[in-house]
């Protein structure tokens, strides 16, 4: 939604924007000093991400300009601790783990609110994050399960809400065409 609580529009045709248009979202300058939760990552995580995409060490060097190696590549690109979650080839079910760090009030409770992409059931475990101190990290898992076939990308959201703060991550899913994720 835009600042007027209307759907964000894209392109000259003013079609409704999706996560490919706005990624992890737009920065609200008035709230940037108090985000509540952050998804931490470091340069080594991005090297592991590139390796999981198939970069070899020569290609990796073109990006990093150093002697980084793919010794610690992620199993899948989805393993990068990033706010956006994309699963481009969901066959039946898939899980993604993320870690958020509390940078808001010491004692904070966030509840997961999910808008599932069409044709996919999304659950979050745990669905409530209870922080007792600033800097505390909590791991959660987002589970995706195909419930209906789809032909294209489907979009949804995961929001962590605590009454005064909302931290939202786009969910982008494409069901694999061969199985459509349904039991055979």
Short mmCIF file of C-alpha atoms in Angstrom, two decimals, residues 22-84:
data_model
loop_
_atom_site.label_atom_id
_atom_site.label_comp_id
_atom_site.label_asym_id
_atom_site.label_seq_id
_atom_site.Cartn_x
_atom_site.Cartn_y
_atom_site.Cartn_z
CA UNK A 22 8.88 -3.18 -4.85
CA UNK A 23 11.09 -5.99 -3.42
CA UNK A 24 11.31 -5.85 0.36
CA UNK A 25 9.41 -2.58 0.36
CA UNK A 26 10.04 1.10 0.61
CA UNK A 27 11.84 2.86 3.42
CA UNK A 28 9.67 5.12 5.53
CA UNK A 29 12.19 7.81 6.58
CA UNK A 30 10.20 8.77 9.66
CA UNK A 31 10.32 5.20 10.97
CA UNK A 32 13.80 4.13 9.87
CA UNK A 33 15.29 4.93 13.28
CA UNK A 34 12.93 2.49 15.01
CA UNK A 35 12.39 -0.54 12.75
CA UNK A 36 11.58 -2.96 15.59
CA UNK A 37 13.10 -6.04 13.94
CA UNK A 38 15.96 -6.49 11.48
CA UNK A 39 17.18 -9.39 9.34
CA UNK A 40 20.96 -9.46 9.85
CA UNK A 41 23.36 -10.66 7.17
CA UNK A 42 27.03 -10.14 6.46
CA UNK A 43 29.21 -10.16 3.32
CA UNK A 44 29.99 -13.87 3.73
CA UNK A 45 26.26 -14.60 3.57
CA UNK A 46 26.02 -12.89 0.19
CA UNK A 47 29.03 -14.88 -1.07
CA UNK A 48 27.27 -18.08 0.04
CA UNK A 49 24.12 -16.83 -1.71
CA UNK A 50 25.96 -16.24 -5.00
CA UNK A 51 27.54 -19.69 -4.75
CA UNK A 52 24.10 -21.25 -4.22
CA UNK A 53 23.04 -19.58 -7.49
CA UNK A 54 25.83 -21.46 -9.29
CA UNK A 55 28.62 -18.89 -9.34
CA UNK A 56 32.00 -20.53 -9.68
CA UNK A 57 35.04 -19.01 -8.01
CA UNK A 58 36.07 -17.11 -11.15
CA UNK A 59 32.65 -15.50 -11.47
CA UNK A 60 32.60 -14.89 -7.74
CA UNK A 61 35.90 -13.02 -7.97
CA UNK A 62 34.43 -10.68 -10.61
CA UNK A 63 31.84 -9.62 -8.06
CA UNK A 64 33.79 -9.66 -4.80
CA UNK A 65 37.22 -8.61 -6.12
CA UNK A 66 38.78 -10.84 -3.44
CA UNK A 67 39.67 -14.51 -2.92
CA UNK A 68 36.26 -15.64 -1.68
CA UNK A 69 35.46 -19.31 -2.22
CA UNK A 70 32.29 -21.36 -2.31
CA UNK A 71 33.30 -23.52 0.65
CA UNK A 72 30.23 -22.40 2.62
CA UNK A 73 27.58 -22.16 -0.10
CA UNK A 74 23.95 -22.30 0.98
CA UNK A 75 21.96 -25.39 0.03
CA UNK A 76 19.45 -23.13 -1.72
CA UNK A 77 19.37 -19.39 -2.44
CA UNK A 78 16.38 -19.22 -0.07
CA UNK A 79 18.78 -19.75 2.85
CA UNK A 80 19.92 -16.11 2.73
CA UNK A 81 18.57 -14.36 5.86
CA UNK A 82 16.72 -11.73 3.85
CA UNK A 83 13.29 -10.19 4.45
CA UNK A 84 11.89 -11.23 1.07
#
